[in-house]
Amino acid sequence: MEKLKIIWSNQAKEALRKIYEYYKDKSLSGAKNVKSDLLKAPKTIYFSKQYQIDDINPKYRRIVVRDYKILYKEHNNTIQIVDIISTKQSPDILKNK
C-alpha cells in the first residue's frame, strides 16, 4: 500500500499555531503534548476514507483529537489538512469554515 502524502494548508498551520499559543500560556508541556497529538493524528490515515465525513462540512473528513477536529480532503494519494477546529465552538460558527 502506497503511503499517503500529507500537506498542511496555511489555514491549518495557523490554527495549530494558535492552539499551541493558547495552551502555552497555561503549560508549556501541555502545549507541546497537544501539538504533538494533533501532528501525529494525520499520520494514522492509511486510506483516504478511513475517517468519517464531517457532519457540518460534508466536503471534508474529520479526525477527532482531544477537543479538536482535523478536517481533511484527499486528492491523488495526497491528504490535505484543511483546518483544525475546536469541537467546543457553536455549530453555526463551524458551518462558515
PDB file of C-alpha atoms in Angstrom:
ATOM      1  CA  MET A   1       0.000   0.000   0.000  1.00  0.00           C
ATOM      2  CA  GLU A   2       1.387   3.382  -1.037  1.00  0.00           C
ATOM      3  CA  LYS A   3       1.781   5.828   1.831  1.00  0.00           C
ATOM      4  CA  LEU A   4      -0.371   8.929   1.514  1.00  0.00           C
ATOM      5  CA  LYS A   5       1.426  12.263   1.340  1.00  0.00           C
ATOM      6  CA  ILE A   6       0.200  14.803   3.920  1.00  0.00           C
ATOM      7  CA  ILE A   7       0.103  18.527   3.166  1.00  0.00           C
ATOM      8  CA  TRP A   8      -0.947  21.149   5.710  1.00  0.00           C
ATOM      9  CA  SER A   9      -2.785  24.225   4.392  1.00  0.00           C
ATOM     10  CA  ASN A  10      -1.738  27.640   5.663  1.00  0.00           C
ATOM     11  CA  GLN A  11      -5.065  27.865   7.487  1.00  0.00           C
ATOM     12  CA  ALA A  12      -4.406  24.572   9.297  1.00  0.00           C
ATOM     13  CA  LYS A  13      -0.851  25.644  10.190  1.00  0.00           C
ATOM     14  CA  GLU A  14      -2.176  28.908  11.609  1.00  0.00           C
ATOM     15  CA  ALA A  15      -4.851  27.068  13.610  1.00  0.00           C
ATOM     16  CA  LEU A  16      -2.171  24.752  15.025  1.00  0.00           C
ATOM     17  CA  ARG A  17      -0.032  27.764  15.980  1.00  0.00           C
ATOM     18  CA  LYS A  18      -2.966  29.445  17.750  1.00  0.00           C
ATOM     19  CA  ILE A  19      -3.835  26.260  19.634  1.00  0.00           C
ATOM     20  CA  TYR A  20      -0.216  25.899  20.738  1.00  0.00           C
ATOM     21  CA  GLU A  21      -0.086  29.542  21.897  1.00  0.00           C
ATOM     22  CA  TYR A  22      -3.343  29.124  23.815  1.00  0.00           C
ATOM     23  CA  TYR A  23      -2.044  26.121  25.757  1.00  0.00           C
ATOM     24  CA  LYS A  24       1.458  27.559  26.150  1.00  0.00           C
ATOM     25  CA  ASP A  25       0.042  30.335  28.340  1.00  0.00           C
ATOM     26  CA  LYS A  26      -1.205  27.635  30.722  1.00  0.00           C
ATOM     27  CA  SER A  27       1.534  24.991  30.439  1.00  0.00           C
ATOM     28  CA  LEU A  28       4.462  24.631  28.047  1.00  0.00           C
ATOM     29  CA  SER A  29       4.491  20.843  28.385  1.00  0.00           C
ATOM     30  CA  GLY A  30       0.722  20.736  27.858  1.00  0.00           C
ATOM     31  CA  ALA A  31       1.080  22.851  24.724  1.00  0.00           C
ATOM     32  CA  LYS A  32       3.759  20.513  23.376  1.00  0.00           C
ATOM     33  CA  ASN A  33       1.591  17.458  24.094  1.00  0.00           C
ATOM     34  CA  VAL A  34      -1.476  18.894  22.347  1.00  0.00           C
ATOM     35  CA  LYS A  35       0.605  19.981  19.339  1.00  0.00           C
ATOM     36  CA  SER A  36       2.254  16.563  19.152  1.00  0.00           C
ATOM     37  CA  ASP A  37      -1.115  14.773  19.263  1.00  0.00           C
ATOM     38  CA  LEU A  38      -2.507  16.998  16.507  1.00  0.00           C
ATOM     39  CA  LEU A  39       0.563  16.485  14.312  1.00  0.00           C
ATOM     40  CA  LYS A  40       0.571  12.697  14.794  1.00  0.00           C
ATOM     41  CA  ALA A  41      -3.119  12.117  14.041  1.00  0.00           C
ATOM     42  CA  PRO A  42      -2.999  12.604  10.240  1.00  0.00           C
ATOM     43  CA  LYS A  43      -0.151  10.098  10.060  1.00  0.00           C
ATOM     44  CA  THR A  44      -2.681   7.430  11.097  1.00  0.00           C
ATOM     45  CA  ILE A  45      -4.552   7.841   7.793  1.00  0.00           C
ATOM     46  CA  TYR A  46      -3.820   4.735   5.741  1.00  0.00           C
ATOM     47  CA  PHE A  47      -6.613   5.210   3.215  1.00  0.00           C
ATOM     48  CA  SER A  48      -8.489   8.416   2.449  1.00  0.00           C
ATOM     49  CA  LYS A  49     -11.947   7.293   3.539  1.00  0.00           C
ATOM     50  CA  GLN A  50     -10.757   5.883   6.852  1.00  0.00           C
ATOM     51  CA  TYR A  51     -12.396   8.581   8.967  1.00  0.00           C
ATOM     52  CA  GLN A  52     -15.974   9.880   8.979  1.00  0.00           C
ATOM     53  CA  ILE A  53     -17.374  12.581   6.756  1.00  0.00           C
ATOM     54  CA  ASP A  54     -17.800  15.707   8.846  1.00  0.00           C
ATOM     55  CA  ASP A  55     -21.407  16.421   9.880  1.00  0.00           C
ATOM     56  CA  ILE A  56     -21.127  20.174   9.434  1.00  0.00           C
ATOM     57  CA  ASN A  57     -18.690  20.336   6.496  1.00  0.00           C
ATOM     58  CA  PRO A  58     -19.559  17.238   4.415  1.00  0.00           C
ATOM     59  CA  LYS A  59     -16.947  18.016   1.756  1.00  0.00           C
ATOM     60  CA  TYR A  60     -14.294  17.072   4.347  1.00  0.00           C
ATOM     61  CA  ARG A  61     -13.498  14.100   6.534  1.00  0.00           C
ATOM     62  CA  ARG A  62     -12.547  14.537  10.164  1.00  0.00           C
ATOM     63  CA  ILE A  63     -10.190  13.139  12.748  1.00  0.00           C
ATOM     64  CA  VAL A  64     -11.165  13.961  16.330  1.00  0.00           C
ATOM     65  CA  VAL A  65      -8.221  14.633  18.647  1.00  0.00           C
ATOM     66  CA  ARG A  66      -8.916  15.845  22.179  1.00  0.00           C
ATOM     67  CA  ASP A  67     -11.275  18.847  21.828  1.00  0.00           C
ATOM     68  CA  TYR A  68     -10.433  19.401  18.164  1.00  0.00           C
ATOM     69  CA  LYS A  69     -11.348  18.018  14.808  1.00  0.00           C
ATOM     70  CA  ILE A  70      -8.855  17.971  11.991  1.00  0.00           C
ATOM     71  CA  LEU A  71     -10.600  18.463   8.655  1.00  0.00           C
ATOM     72  CA  TYR A  72      -9.012  16.919   5.584  1.00  0.00           C
ATOM     73  CA  LYS A  73      -9.656  16.034   1.969  1.00  0.00           C
ATOM     74  CA  GLU A  74      -7.932  13.614  -0.372  1.00  0.00           C
ATOM     75  CA  HIS A  75      -6.800  14.066  -3.948  1.00  0.00           C
ATOM     76  CA  ASN A  76      -4.410  11.825  -5.915  1.00  0.00           C
ATOM     77  CA  ASN A  77      -2.981   9.974  -2.888  1.00  0.00           C
ATOM     78  CA  THR A  78      -2.431  13.266  -1.070  1.00  0.00           C
ATOM     79  CA  ILE A  79      -4.177  14.209   2.150  1.00  0.00           C
ATOM     80  CA  GLN A  80      -4.642  17.937   2.562  1.00  0.00           C
ATOM     81  CA  ILE A  81      -5.188  19.064   6.127  1.00  0.00           C
ATOM     82  CA  VAL A  82      -7.607  21.948   5.628  1.00  0.00           C
ATOM     83  CA  ASP A  83      -8.230  23.211   9.160  1.00  0.00           C
ATOM     84  CA  ILE A  84      -8.253  22.362  12.861  1.00  0.00           C
ATOM     85  CA  ILE A  85     -11.419  23.395  14.663  1.00  0.00           C
ATOM     86  CA  SER A  86     -12.379  23.314  18.324  1.00  0.00           C
ATOM     87  CA  THR A  87     -15.321  20.995  18.914  1.00  0.00           C
ATOM     88  CA  LYS A  88     -16.433  23.392  21.652  1.00  0.00           C
ATOM     89  CA  GLN A  89     -17.430  26.049  19.093  1.00  0.00           C
ATOM     90  CA  SER A  90     -21.032  26.669  18.165  1.00  0.00           C
ATOM     91  CA  PRO A  91     -22.176  24.617  15.134  1.00  0.00           C
ATOM     92  CA  ASP A  92     -23.275  27.886  13.479  1.00  0.00           C
ATOM     93  CA  ILE A  93     -19.686  29.164  13.602  1.00  0.00           C
ATOM     94  CA  LEU A  94     -18.386  25.871  12.246  1.00  0.00           C
ATOM     95  CA  LYS A  95     -20.721  25.992   9.223  1.00  0.00           C
ATOM     96  CA  ASN A  96     -18.904  29.100   7.996  1.00  0.00           C
ATOM     97  CA  LYS A  97     -15.490  27.389   7.974  1.00  0.00           C
TER      98      LYS A  97
END
